[in-house]
Short mmCIF file of C-alpha atoms in Angstrom, two decimals:
data_model
loop_
_atom_site.label_atom_id
_atom_site.label_comp_id
_atom_site.label_asym_id
_atom_site.label_seq_id
_atom_site.Cartn_x
_atom_site.Cartn_y
_atom_site.Cartn_z
CA MET A 362 -24.66 -21.26 -10.41
CA LYS A 363 -21.66 -23.32 -9.50
CA ASP A 364 -21.93 -25.91 -6.75
CA TRP A 365 -19.34 -24.35 -4.44
CA LYS A 366 -19.62 -27.14 -1.87
CA GLN A 367 -18.64 -29.68 -4.53
CA ILE A 368 -15.74 -27.47 -5.59
CA ALA A 369 -14.59 -27.26 -1.96
CA ALA A 370 -14.77 -31.04 -1.68
CA ALA A 371 -12.94 -31.54 -4.97
CA GLN A 372 -10.22 -29.22 -3.72
CA GLY A 373 -9.88 -31.36 -0.60
CA LEU A 374 -11.02 -28.57 1.71
CA VAL A 375 -12.13 -30.21 4.93
CA LEU A 376 -13.51 -27.34 6.96
CA PRO A 377 -16.20 -26.74 9.57
CA GLN A 378 -19.66 -26.39 8.01
CA ALA A 379 -20.00 -22.76 9.12
CA GLN A 380 -16.77 -21.83 7.35
CA ILE A 381 -17.82 -23.61 4.16
CA GLU A 382 -21.16 -21.76 4.28
CA SER A 383 -19.36 -18.43 4.65
CA HIS A 384 -17.09 -19.25 1.69
CA VAL A 385 -20.09 -20.31 -0.41
CA ALA A 386 -21.88 -17.03 0.36
CA LEU A 387 -18.84 -15.01 -0.70
CA MET A 388 -18.16 -17.04 -3.84
CA SER A 389 -21.81 -16.87 -4.91
CA GLN A 390 -21.73 -13.10 -4.55
CA LEU A 391 -18.51 -12.84 -6.61
CA GLU A 392 -19.98 -15.19 -9.22
CA ASP A 393 -23.09 -13.00 -9.60
CA THR A 394 -20.95 -9.90 -10.07
CA LEU A 395 -18.61 -11.62 -12.51
CA ASN A 396 -21.51 -13.00 -14.56
CA HIS A 397 -22.99 -9.52 -14.84
CA LEU A 398 -19.66 -7.91 -15.79
CA LYS A 399 -18.77 -10.58 -18.37
CA THR A 400 -21.55 -9.29 -20.59
CA LYS A 401 -19.26 -6.29 -21.21
CA LEU A 402 -16.52 -8.40 -22.73
CA ALA A 403 -15.94 -8.13 -26.46
CA VAL A 404 -14.85 -11.42 -27.97
CA ASP A 405 -11.37 -10.09 -28.70
CA THR A 406 -10.69 -8.56 -25.27
CA GLU A 407 -7.27 -9.77 -24.13
CA PRO A 408 -6.40 -10.38 -20.49
CA ALA A 409 -4.46 -7.57 -18.81
CA THR A 410 -1.65 -9.84 -17.70
CA VAL A 411 1.63 -8.39 -16.60
CA PHE A 412 3.29 -10.00 -19.61
CA GLN A 413 1.78 -7.52 -22.05
CA PRO A 414 1.99 -3.75 -22.30
CA ALA A 415 -0.79 -2.17 -20.30
CA PRO A 416 -3.35 -0.14 -22.29
CA TRP A 417 -1.84 3.14 -21.15
CA SER A 418 1.76 2.27 -21.95
CA ASP A 419 1.70 2.91 -25.66
CA GLY A 420 4.33 0.45 -26.77
CA ASP A 421 6.08 -0.10 -23.46
CA ALA A 422 6.60 -3.72 -24.49
CA ARG A 423 7.74 -6.03 -21.76
CA MET B 1470 12.52 17.36 13.46
CA ASN B 1471 10.40 14.63 11.85
CA THR B 1472 11.02 15.06 8.15
CA ILE B 1473 13.82 13.95 5.87
CA ARG B 1474 13.94 17.46 4.44
CA ASP B 1475 14.57 19.06 7.85
CA ALA B 1476 17.04 16.36 8.90
CA GLY B 1477 18.95 16.72 5.62
CA ALA B 1478 19.21 20.50 6.09
CA ALA B 1479 20.48 20.01 9.64
CA LEU B 1480 23.05 17.45 8.46
CA ARG B 1481 24.40 19.76 5.77
CA SER B 1482 24.67 22.73 8.12
CA ASN B 1483 26.54 20.62 10.67
CA LYS B 1484 23.77 20.99 13.25
CA THR B 1485 23.47 17.22 13.58
CA THR B 1486 25.05 14.00 12.36
CA SER B 1487 23.70 10.77 10.98
CA VAL B 1488 24.86 9.05 14.17
CA ALA B 1489 22.85 11.53 16.25
CA LEU B 1490 19.75 11.05 14.08
CA THR B 1491 20.17 7.29 14.31
CA ARG B 1492 20.55 7.40 18.10
CA GLN B 1493 17.44 9.60 18.30
CA CYS B 1494 15.43 6.99 16.37
CA LEU B 1495 16.87 4.05 18.31
CA ASP B 1496 16.03 5.78 21.61
CA ARG B 1497 12.44 6.23 20.47
CA ILE B 1498 12.28 2.61 19.31
CA ASN B 1499 13.55 1.44 22.71
CA ARG B 1500 11.02 3.62 24.50
CA LEU B 1501 7.98 2.95 22.31
CA GLN B 1502 8.44 -0.62 21.06
CA PRO B 1503 6.92 -2.18 24.21
CA SER B 1504 3.67 -0.26 23.67
CA LEU B 1505 3.47 -0.09 19.85
CA ASN B 1506 5.21 -3.32 18.74
CA ALA B 1507 6.09 -1.63 15.43
CA PHE B 1508 9.30 -3.62 14.79
CA ILE B 1509 10.11 -7.29 14.38
CA THR B 1510 13.88 -6.79 14.16
CA VAL B 1511 16.09 -3.84 15.15
CA VAL B 1512 19.74 -3.75 14.02
CA SER B 1513 21.12 -1.06 16.36
CA GLU B 1514 24.84 -1.78 16.07
CA ALA B 1515 24.82 -2.12 12.29
CA ALA B 1516 22.77 1.09 12.03
CA LEU B 1517 25.19 3.11 14.15
CA ALA B 1518 28.18 1.75 12.23
CA GLN B 1519 26.53 2.61 8.90
CA ALA B 1520 25.66 6.10 10.20
CA ALA B 1521 29.28 6.69 11.24
CA ARG B 1522 30.49 5.70 7.74
CA LEU B 1523 27.98 8.06 6.16
CA ASP B 1524 29.03 10.91 8.46
CA ALA B 1525 32.64 10.36 7.42
CA GLU B 1526 31.63 10.40 3.76
CA LEU B 1527 29.72 13.63 4.11
CA ALA B 1528 32.57 15.24 6.01
CA ALA B 1529 34.85 14.27 3.14
CA GLY B 1530 32.55 16.01 0.69
CA ALA B 1531 30.82 12.95 -0.76
CA ASP B 1532 27.09 13.67 -0.61
CA ARG B 1533 24.81 10.90 -1.92
CA GLY B 1534 21.77 13.20 -2.00
CA PRO B 1535 18.66 13.92 0.10
CA LEU B 1536 18.60 10.50 1.78
CA HIS B 1537 22.27 10.59 2.85
CA GLY B 1538 22.48 9.65 6.52
CA ILE B 1539 18.71 9.30 7.04
CA PRO B 1540 17.55 6.47 9.35
CA ILE B 1541 14.79 4.37 7.82
CA ALA B 1542 13.02 1.04 8.21
CA LEU B 1543 11.81 -1.66 5.85
CA LYS B 1544 8.65 -3.72 6.15
CA ASP B 1545 9.70 -7.27 7.00
CA VAL B 1546 8.74 -8.49 3.55
CA PHE B 1547 11.76 -6.89 1.82
CA GLU B 1548 14.68 -9.30 1.76
CA THR B 1549 17.77 -8.04 3.55
CA LYS B 1550 21.05 -9.88 3.19
CA GLY B 1551 22.01 -11.46 6.51
CA ILE B 1552 19.02 -9.97 8.35
CA ARG B 1553 16.03 -12.17 9.14
CA THR B 1554 13.02 -11.51 6.91
CA THR B 1555 9.88 -13.14 8.29
CA CYS B 1556 7.02 -11.74 6.19
CA GLY B 1557 5.23 -11.68 9.54
CA SER B 1558 4.82 -15.43 9.29
CA ARG B 1559 5.90 -18.57 11.11
CA LEU B 1560 6.59 -20.04 7.65
CA PHE B 1561 9.57 -17.68 7.28
CA TYR B 1562 10.42 -17.39 10.97
CA ASP B 1563 14.09 -18.29 10.43
CA HIS B 1564 14.49 -17.01 6.87
CA VAL B 1565 17.78 -15.12 6.55
CA PRO B 1566 18.13 -14.05 2.91
CA ARG B 1567 21.37 -14.19 0.96
CA ARG B 1568 20.38 -11.17 -1.11
CA ASP B 1569 18.96 -7.69 -0.72
CA ALA B 1570 15.70 -6.66 -2.33
CA ALA B 1571 16.18 -4.07 -5.08
CA VAL B 1572 14.50 -1.52 -2.80
CA ALA B 1573 17.00 -2.25 0.00
CA GLU B 1574 19.90 -1.97 -2.45
CA ARG B 1575 18.74 1.35 -3.86
CA LEU B 1576 18.04 2.90 -0.47
CA GLU B 1577 21.46 1.84 0.78
CA ALA B 1578 23.07 3.32 -2.33
CA ALA B 1579 21.16 6.56 -1.68
CA GLY B 1580 22.71 6.73 1.80
CA CYS B 1581 19.94 5.49 4.06
CA VAL B 1582 20.69 3.94 7.43
CA LEU B 1583 18.66 0.77 8.03
CA LEU B 1584 17.26 0.69 11.59
CA GLY B 1585 15.40 -2.57 11.26
CA LYS B 1586 12.40 -4.43 9.90
CA THR B 1587 8.85 -3.39 10.72
CA GLY B 1588 5.98 -5.64 11.71
CA MET B 1589 3.10 -6.38 9.39
CA HIS B 1590 -0.06 -8.38 8.85
CA GLU B 1591 0.88 -12.04 8.40
CA LEU B 1592 2.07 -12.66 4.82
CA ALA B 1593 0.92 -9.10 3.95
CA TYR B 1594 -2.58 -10.60 3.59
CA GLY B 1595 -4.82 -8.37 5.70
CA VAL B 1596 -5.46 -4.83 6.87
CA THR B 1597 -5.21 -4.91 10.67
CA SER B 1598 -1.59 -5.95 11.44
CA THR B 1599 -2.97 -7.92 14.38
CA ASN B 1600 -0.41 -10.66 13.94
CA PRO B 1601 -0.92 -14.04 15.66
CA HIS B 1602 2.81 -14.82 15.66
CA PHE B 1603 4.41 -11.47 16.51
CA GLY B 1604 1.56 -9.77 18.39
CA ALA B 1605 -0.76 -6.90 17.58
CA ILE B 1606 0.79 -3.68 16.32
CA ARG B 1607 -0.84 -0.67 17.94
CA ASN B 1608 -1.87 2.69 16.52
CA PRO B 1609 0.20 5.54 18.03
CA TRP B 1610 -2.90 7.77 18.08
CA ASN B 1611 -4.82 5.35 20.26
CA HIS B 1612 -3.27 2.09 21.40
CA GLY B 1613 -6.65 0.37 21.40
CA HIS B 1614 -6.95 0.80 17.63
CA VAL B 1615 -5.22 -0.96 14.73
CA PRO B 1616 -2.58 0.89 12.70
CA GLY B 1617 -4.03 -0.59 9.50
CA GLY B 1618 -2.23 -3.01 7.28
CA SER B 1619 -0.61 -4.83 6.00
CA SER B 1620 2.28 -2.34 6.46
CA GLY B 1621 1.08 -1.49 9.98
CA GLY B 1622 4.52 -1.45 11.60
CA SER B 1623 5.74 1.01 9.00
CA GLY B 1624 2.75 3.30 9.63
CA ALA B 1625 3.19 3.17 13.40
CA ALA B 1626 6.98 3.66 13.20
CA VAL B 1627 6.75 6.76 10.99
CA ALA B 1628 3.84 8.30 12.89
CA ALA B 1629 5.72 7.84 16.17
CA SER B 1630 8.98 9.21 14.69
CA MET B 1631 10.80 5.92 15.24
CA ALA B 1632 12.09 6.28 11.66
CA PHE B 1633 12.07 9.11 9.14
CA MET B 1634 10.64 6.80 6.50
CA ALA B 1635 9.49 3.21 6.33
CA MET B 1636 8.82 1.19 3.22
CA GLY B 1637 5.57 -0.62 2.68
CA THR B 1638 3.98 -2.83 0.08
CA ASP B 1639 0.49 -2.38 -1.30
CA THR B 1640 -1.56 -5.19 -2.88
CA GLY B 1641 -5.03 -3.89 -2.00
CA GLY B 1642 -4.24 -0.73 -0.03
CA SER B 1643 -1.49 -1.87 2.33
CA ILE B 1644 0.56 1.33 2.09
CA ARG B 1645 -2.37 3.74 1.95
CA ILE B 1646 -4.52 2.21 4.72
CA PRO B 1647 -1.82 2.33 7.45
CA ALA B 1648 -0.79 5.78 6.22
CA ALA B 1649 -4.43 6.88 6.60
CA PHE B 1650 -4.99 5.28 9.99
CA CYS B 1651 -1.65 6.50 11.42
CA GLY B 1652 -1.69 10.02 9.94
CA THR B 1653 1.29 9.75 7.59
CA VAL B 1654 1.84 10.29 3.89
CA GLY B 1655 1.73 7.13 1.76
CA LEU B 1656 2.73 6.75 -1.89
CA LYS B 1657 1.80 3.79 -4.07
CA PRO B 1658 3.63 4.31 -7.37
CA THR B 1659 2.48 3.00 -10.74
CA TYR B 1660 2.81 -0.77 -11.22
CA GLY B 1661 6.25 -1.37 -12.72
CA ARG B 1662 7.73 1.92 -11.42
CA VAL B 1663 9.53 0.35 -8.43
CA SER B 1664 11.16 -3.07 -8.68
CA ARG B 1665 9.53 -6.01 -6.88
CA TYR B 1666 12.79 -7.98 -6.93
CA GLY B 1667 13.52 -9.55 -3.56
CA VAL B 1668 10.06 -8.97 -2.09
CA LEU B 1669 8.19 -12.07 -0.98
CA PRO B 1670 5.20 -12.00 -3.34
CA LEU B 1671 1.59 -11.98 -2.27
CA ASP B 1672 0.01 -11.20 -5.63
CA PHE B 1673 2.23 -11.07 -8.68
CA SER B 1674 0.12 -8.61 -10.66
CA LEU B 1675 -1.10 -6.46 -7.77
CA ASP B 1676 1.94 -5.94 -5.50
CA HIS B 1677 3.38 -2.40 -5.42
CA MET B 1678 6.25 -0.98 -3.34
CA GLY B 1679 6.30 2.51 -1.84
CA PRO B 1680 7.18 4.75 1.12
CA LEU B 1681 5.35 5.99 4.21
CA THR B 1682 6.74 9.36 5.28
CA ARG B 1683 5.95 12.45 7.34
CA SER B 1684 5.72 14.71 4.29
CA VAL B 1685 5.01 14.65 0.57
CA HIS B 1686 8.43 16.17 -0.15
CA ASP B 1687 10.00 13.22 1.68
CA ALA B 1688 7.98 10.72 -0.37
CA ALA B 1689 9.33 12.40 -3.51
CA PHE B 1690 12.93 11.99 -2.30
CA VAL B 1691 12.34 8.28 -1.76
CA LEU B 1692 10.63 7.70 -5.09
CA GLN B 1693 13.52 9.44 -6.84
CA ALA B 1694 15.90 6.92 -5.28
CA LEU B 1695 13.72 3.91 -6.09
CA ALA B 1696 12.27 4.60 -9.54
CA GLY B 1697 13.75 2.98 -12.59
CA GLU B 1698 13.98 -0.21 -14.56
CA ASP B 1699 15.32 -3.37 -12.98
CA PRO B 1700 16.00 -6.27 -15.36
CA ARG B 1701 15.59 -8.73 -12.48
CA ASP B 1702 11.87 -7.85 -12.29
CA HIS B 1703 10.25 -8.59 -15.63
CA THR B 1704 7.29 -6.33 -14.77
CA SER B 1705 9.61 -3.38 -14.19
CA SER B 1706 8.80 -0.64 -16.70
CA HIS B 1707 11.16 0.62 -19.41
CA GLN B 1708 9.66 4.07 -18.96
CA PRO B 1709 12.38 6.42 -17.71
CA ALA B 1710 12.03 7.75 -14.16
CA GLY B 1711 10.71 11.29 -13.84
CA ARG B 1712 11.87 14.19 -11.72
CA TYR B 1713 9.71 13.93 -8.67
CA SER B 1714 10.81 16.61 -6.23
CA PRO B 1715 8.03 19.23 -6.11
CA PRO B 1716 8.74 22.93 -5.73
CA ALA B 1717 8.13 24.42 -2.29
CA GLY B 1718 5.05 26.60 -1.92
CA ALA B 1719 3.82 25.87 -5.44
CA LYS B 1720 0.53 27.14 -6.85
CA LEU B 1721 -1.86 24.84 -8.66
CA ASN B 1722 -3.03 27.14 -11.45
CA GLY B 1723 -4.26 25.12 -14.43
CA MET B 1724 -4.54 21.84 -12.50
CA ARG B 1725 -7.88 20.03 -12.77
CA ILE B 1726 -8.84 17.99 -9.72
CA GLY B 1727 -11.65 15.52 -10.33
CA ILE B 1728 -14.15 15.02 -7.51
CA PRO B 1729 -16.09 11.79 -8.12
CA GLU B 1730 -19.87 12.20 -8.01
CA ASN B 1731 -20.43 8.49 -7.51
CA PHE B 1732 -19.06 5.75 -5.24
CA TYR B 1733 -16.20 7.48 -3.39
CA PHE B 1734 -18.34 9.62 -1.08
CA ASP B 1735 -21.02 6.99 -0.37
CA ARG B 1736 -21.25 5.63 3.18
CA VAL B 1737 -18.27 7.56 4.53
CA GLU B 1738 -17.67 8.74 8.11
CA PRO B 1739 -18.98 12.34 7.99
CA GLY B 1740 -15.85 13.81 9.58
CA ILE B 1741 -13.73 12.26 6.82
CA VAL B 1742 -16.00 13.73 4.13
CA SER B 1743 -15.62 17.20 5.69
CA ALA B 1744 -11.82 16.87 5.92
CA VAL B 1745 -11.47 15.71 2.29
CA ARG B 1746 -13.77 18.48 1.04
CA GLN B 1747 -11.64 20.95 3.01
CA THR B 1748 -8.58 19.59 1.17
CA ALA B 1749 -10.38 20.17 -2.13
CA SER B 1750 -11.18 23.75 -1.10
CA GLU B 1751 -7.53 24.31 -0.18
CA ALA B 1752 -6.42 23.05 -3.60
CA GLU B 1753 -8.98 25.35 -5.23
CA ARG B 1754 -7.66 28.30 -3.21
CA LEU B 1755 -4.19 27.46 -4.58
CA GLY B 1756 -5.49 27.80 -8.13
CA ALA B 1757 -6.74 24.32 -9.02
CA LYS B 1758 -10.06 23.86 -10.79
CA LEU B 1759 -12.43 21.35 -9.19
CA VAL B 1760 -14.38 19.30 -11.72
CA SER B 1761 -17.11 16.74 -11.08
CA VAL B 1762 -16.44 13.35 -12.65
CA GLN B 1763 -18.24 10.02 -12.95
CA VAL B 1764 -16.11 6.95 -12.31
CA PRO B 1765 -16.76 3.42 -13.65
CA ASP B 1766 -18.32 0.66 -11.54
CA ILE B 1767 -15.74 0.52 -8.72
CA ALA B 1768 -17.71 -2.10 -6.77
CA GLY B 1769 -17.43 -4.33 -9.84
CA LEU B 1770 -13.75 -3.49 -10.18
CA ASN B 1771 -13.20 -4.43 -6.53
CA ALA B 1772 -14.97 -7.75 -7.09
CA ILE B 1773 -12.75 -8.75 -10.00
CA GLY B 1774 -9.78 -7.59 -7.93
CA ARG B 1775 -10.74 -10.03 -5.20
CA ILE B 1776 -10.94 -12.88 -7.72
CA ILE B 1777 -7.43 -12.04 -8.97
CA LEU B 1778 -6.16 -11.59 -5.41
CA PHE B 1779 -7.57 -14.90 -4.16
CA ALA B 1780 -6.17 -16.87 -7.12
CA GLU B 1781 -2.71 -15.32 -7.22
CA ALA B 1782 -2.15 -15.33 -3.45
CA THR B 1783 -3.09 -18.99 -3.16
CA ALA B 1784 -0.82 -19.82 -6.10
CA ALA B 1785 2.06 -17.89 -4.52
CA MET B 1786 1.62 -19.64 -1.18
CA GLU B 1787 0.80 -23.11 -2.55
CA PRO B 1788 4.16 -24.63 -1.48
CA PHE B 1789 3.26 -23.84 2.15
CA LEU B 1790 -0.45 -24.67 2.23
CA HIS B 1791 0.13 -28.08 3.82
CA ARG B 1792 1.57 -26.31 6.91
CA ARG B 1793 -1.90 -25.18 7.97
CA ASP B 1794 -1.20 -25.09 11.69
CA GLU B 1795 1.54 -22.49 11.12
CA ILE B 1796 -0.83 -20.01 9.45
CA GLY B 1797 -3.22 -17.74 11.37
CA PRO B 1798 -6.97 -18.36 10.94
CA ASP B 1799 -7.85 -15.19 9.00
CA VAL B 1800 -5.05 -15.64 6.45
CA LEU B 1801 -5.67 -19.37 6.17
CA SER B 1802 -9.33 -18.70 5.36
CA LEU B 1803 -8.31 -16.29 2.59
CA LEU B 1804 -5.83 -18.81 1.19
CA ASP B 1805 -8.57 -21.47 1.22
CA GLN B 1806 -10.88 -19.11 -0.66
CA GLY B 1807 -8.34 -18.96 -3.47
CA ARG B 1808 -8.91 -22.66 -4.08
CA TYR B 1809 -12.47 -22.01 -5.23
CA ILE B 1810 -11.41 -19.76 -8.12
CA LEU B 1811 -11.66 -21.58 -11.45
CA ALA B 1812 -9.09 -20.89 -14.16
CA ALA B 1813 -11.69 -19.53 -16.60
CA ASP B 1814 -12.99 -17.08 -14.01
CA TYR B 1815 -9.47 -15.86 -13.26
CA VAL B 1816 -8.91 -15.22 -16.97
CA GLN B 1817 -12.28 -13.44 -17.28
CA ALA B 1818 -11.31 -11.23 -14.34
CA GLN B 1819 -8.03 -10.35 -16.08
CA ARG B 1820 -9.94 -9.55 -19.29
CA LEU B 1821 -12.34 -7.32 -17.34
CA ARG B 1822 -9.32 -5.69 -15.74
CA ARG B 1823 -8.32 -4.45 -19.17
CA VAL B 1824 -11.85 -3.12 -19.82
CA PHE B 1825 -11.77 -1.23 -16.51
CA GLN B 1826 -8.29 0.15 -17.22
CA ILE B 1827 -9.51 1.64 -20.47
CA GLU B 1828 -12.74 2.98 -18.92
CA TYR B 1829 -11.01 4.50 -15.89
CA ASN B 1830 -8.34 6.16 -18.03
CA LYS B 1831 -11.08 8.08 -19.84
CA VAL B 1832 -11.81 9.90 -16.56
CA PHE B 1833 -8.43 11.57 -16.97
CA ASP B 1834 -9.64 13.29 -20.14
CA SER B 1835 -11.36 15.80 -17.86
CA ALA B 1836 -9.12 15.74 -14.76
CA ASP B 1837 -5.40 15.58 -14.04
CA VAL B 1838 -5.95 13.74 -10.77
CA LEU B 1839 -8.88 12.49 -8.72
CA LEU B 1840 -9.42 13.34 -5.06
CA THR B 1841 -11.20 10.86 -2.78
CA PRO B 1842 -11.17 9.77 0.84
CA THR B 1843 -8.52 7.08 1.40
CA THR B 1844 -10.84 5.03 3.58
CA PRO B 1845 -14.51 5.53 4.47
CA ASN B 1846 -13.78 4.65 8.10
CA LEU B 1847 -11.38 5.66 10.85
CA ALA B 1848 -8.99 3.07 12.31
CA PRO B 1849 -11.08 0.28 13.86
CA ARG B 1850 -10.46 -0.96 17.37
CA ILE B 1851 -8.21 -4.00 17.69
CA GLY B 1852 -10.40 -7.08 17.28
CA GLU B 1853 -13.30 -5.11 15.73
CA THR B 1854 -14.51 -6.96 12.64
CA THR B 1855 -17.32 -4.65 11.58
CA VAL B 1856 -17.60 -0.87 11.36
CA LEU B 1857 -20.78 1.20 11.36
CA LEU B 1858 -21.17 3.55 8.38
CA ASP B 1859 -24.40 5.45 7.71
CA GLY B 1860 -25.94 3.35 10.45
CA LEU B 1861 -25.17 0.09 8.63
CA PRO B 1862 -22.59 -2.49 9.70
CA GLU B 1863 -19.88 -3.29 7.15
CA ASP B 1864 -17.03 -5.83 7.28
CA ALA B 1865 -14.05 -3.79 8.51
CA ARG B 1866 -11.69 -5.33 5.94
CA LEU B 1867 -14.02 -4.59 3.03
CA ALA B 1868 -14.71 -1.06 4.26
CA SER B 1869 -11.03 -0.25 4.74
CA THR B 1870 -10.15 -1.43 1.22
CA ARG B 1871 -13.24 -0.03 -0.55
CA PHE B 1872 -11.56 3.07 -2.04
CA VAL B 1873 -8.04 1.72 -2.47
CA ARG B 1874 -8.24 -1.84 -3.81
CA GLY B 1875 -9.40 -0.84 -7.29
CA ILE B 1876 -6.33 1.33 -7.83
CA ASN B 1877 -4.07 -1.73 -7.53
CA ILE B 1878 -6.08 -3.48 -10.22
CA LEU B 1879 -5.68 -0.48 -12.49
CA GLY B 1880 -1.98 -0.14 -11.57
CA LEU B 1881 -2.34 3.64 -11.18
CA PRO B 1882 -0.30 5.76 -8.77
CA ALA B 1883 -1.95 7.13 -5.64
CA LEU B 1884 -0.80 9.48 -2.90
CA THR B 1885 -2.48 9.72 0.48
CA LEU B 1886 -2.03 12.52 2.93
CA PRO B 1887 -3.48 13.28 6.34
CA CYS B 1888 -6.18 15.95 6.21
CA GLY B 1889 -7.54 16.23 9.73
CA ILE B 1890 -8.33 14.59 13.03
CA VAL B 1891 -11.76 13.07 13.66
CA ASN B 1892 -12.66 11.66 17.08
CA GLY B 1893 -8.95 11.67 17.98
CA LEU B 1894 -7.92 9.62 14.92
CA PRO B 1895 -6.43 10.76 11.58
CA ALA B 1896 -8.52 11.26 8.45
CA SER B 1897 -6.87 10.93 5.05
CA ALA B 1898 -7.29 12.11 1.47
CA GLN B 1899 -6.25 10.10 -1.58
CA PHE B 1900 -5.08 11.62 -4.86
CA ILE B 1901 -5.16 9.19 -7.81
CA GLY B 1902 -3.12 9.97 -10.91
CA LYS B 1903 -2.44 8.85 -14.45
CA ALA B 1904 -0.02 5.99 -14.99
CA PHE B 1905 3.60 7.09 -14.48
CA ASP B 1906 2.52 10.63 -13.55
CA GLU B 1907 3.65 10.51 -9.94
CA ALA B 1908 5.21 13.96 -10.43
CA THR B 1909 1.77 15.62 -10.73
CA LEU B 1910 0.45 13.79 -7.67
CA LEU B 1911 3.45 14.87 -5.64
CA ARG B 1912 3.24 18.47 -6.87
CA ILE B 1913 -0.42 18.76 -5.87
CA GLY B 1914 0.11 16.95 -2.57
CA ALA B 1915 3.10 19.11 -1.66
CA ALA B 1916 1.26 22.32 -2.50
CA VAL B 1917 -1.65 21.34 -0.24
CA GLU B 1918 0.76 20.21 2.46
CA ASP B 1919 2.78 23.44 2.31
CA ALA B 1920 -0.38 25.52 2.58
CA THR B 1921 -1.79 23.63 5.56
CA ASP B 1922 -0.45 22.03 8.71
CA CYS B 1923 -1.26 18.48 7.62
CA ALA B 1924 2.38 17.33 7.83
CA ASP B 1925 2.63 18.41 11.46
CA LEU B 1926 0.28 15.86 12.95
CA ASN B 1927 1.78 14.23 16.02
CA PRO B 1928 0.08 11.53 18.05
CA PRO B 1929 -0.81 12.68 21.57
CA GLY B 1930 2.04 12.38 24.05
CA LEU B 1931 4.67 11.77 21.37
#
């Protein structure tokens, strides 16, 4: 698990404690989901950035 | 006369003029703006002058097509040359662009009359349109409820017949949510189908442009005018535009409509479920085949979408983040959340996005389109931060985006149309299609619309 409070501090976020706690709760939840989903990734899976053709576009090179 | 189709017929049979249609809209804006707050800027004189020019053109035999002489509005995120474009924000309070957005250019070329700029959620980053700088926009069906967002002014303006069409943008549902809450049609085209040039960005890879209208046929007219490559937007697709106008009174024989067995009907307001199932039955009566489908993990898809959204929005707004006191608290909190996203996690989310695109596209092996509710909830009250679904409280923002956000991540087209009234507020159905197959969505939507009275919803007293 990442230390979200340290990340907030490193980013220079000076916020009320309650707001930091709410951010930490959300980020921890997203981190859990991401960690679970990452197990699906094949080593050669490319990011779906907008700079590449999307999987459906069949050669619609941008 | 609320639709572009009816107004166009009246124009061509000399029963009305563009000036008369424009005056009709301006009168309604003058009457309803104090209660609805749908507009940030109205350009009455310019609109009437433009309408007079278009009337003269039509009289001389020069017809630009179905949008000729039609009064419309643009969300205040589309740049308009010489007309203030605020993005609903203090940061852009005095921003007067020197250029038109591609959407504004194309609508002007198609003969539209610009009435003004509609209000929105601050920076297009939220779903209520309760704006701390320009005031709350109100839902024409019940002034105590939000119109949805972020294109809330566009939803309210079209529902209240202040404009025949208003453009919206959709990063996580911001066309479809206000369309649902205000009882209008909303169309989010495929990513790359409509140019993003000249639109203040929220999320580079998630922002889509599309119309809110009173009918599916009208949405098709607008898409026809907007679709096509634009070299100024490097994400604009090379794929040629289709022919979008659906036939009137069409049957749906041979069409396969997928009804998801998982996710999309969980924890939904019962009246909305009934209305959407009624829409499915109507499509079946018109000849479509209903097929049950399983969709991928949409909750997971929504989660990676939020990671992408947080990171890209904060990057887009980074030049302004030091002006914290000029940003409303809800948007500022979201922009702060983007600063927690690590680069590796953003890249993993984009890699997972590709996995989900491939998985979701497989659903279309067994269905031409999917049919779902647009939102699980009706329009919340202004200031309400949680909604109750199946007896459980849920964050109103997360509930409202639950069925729409994922479609932005996939880049697929989606069409929403009103399908009933529940507790005095509109319910809405969402059709989701294959990439660049807006024509099928519009054909199915128009057939359902023609066979029912869903395009004739008018807020009480209007």
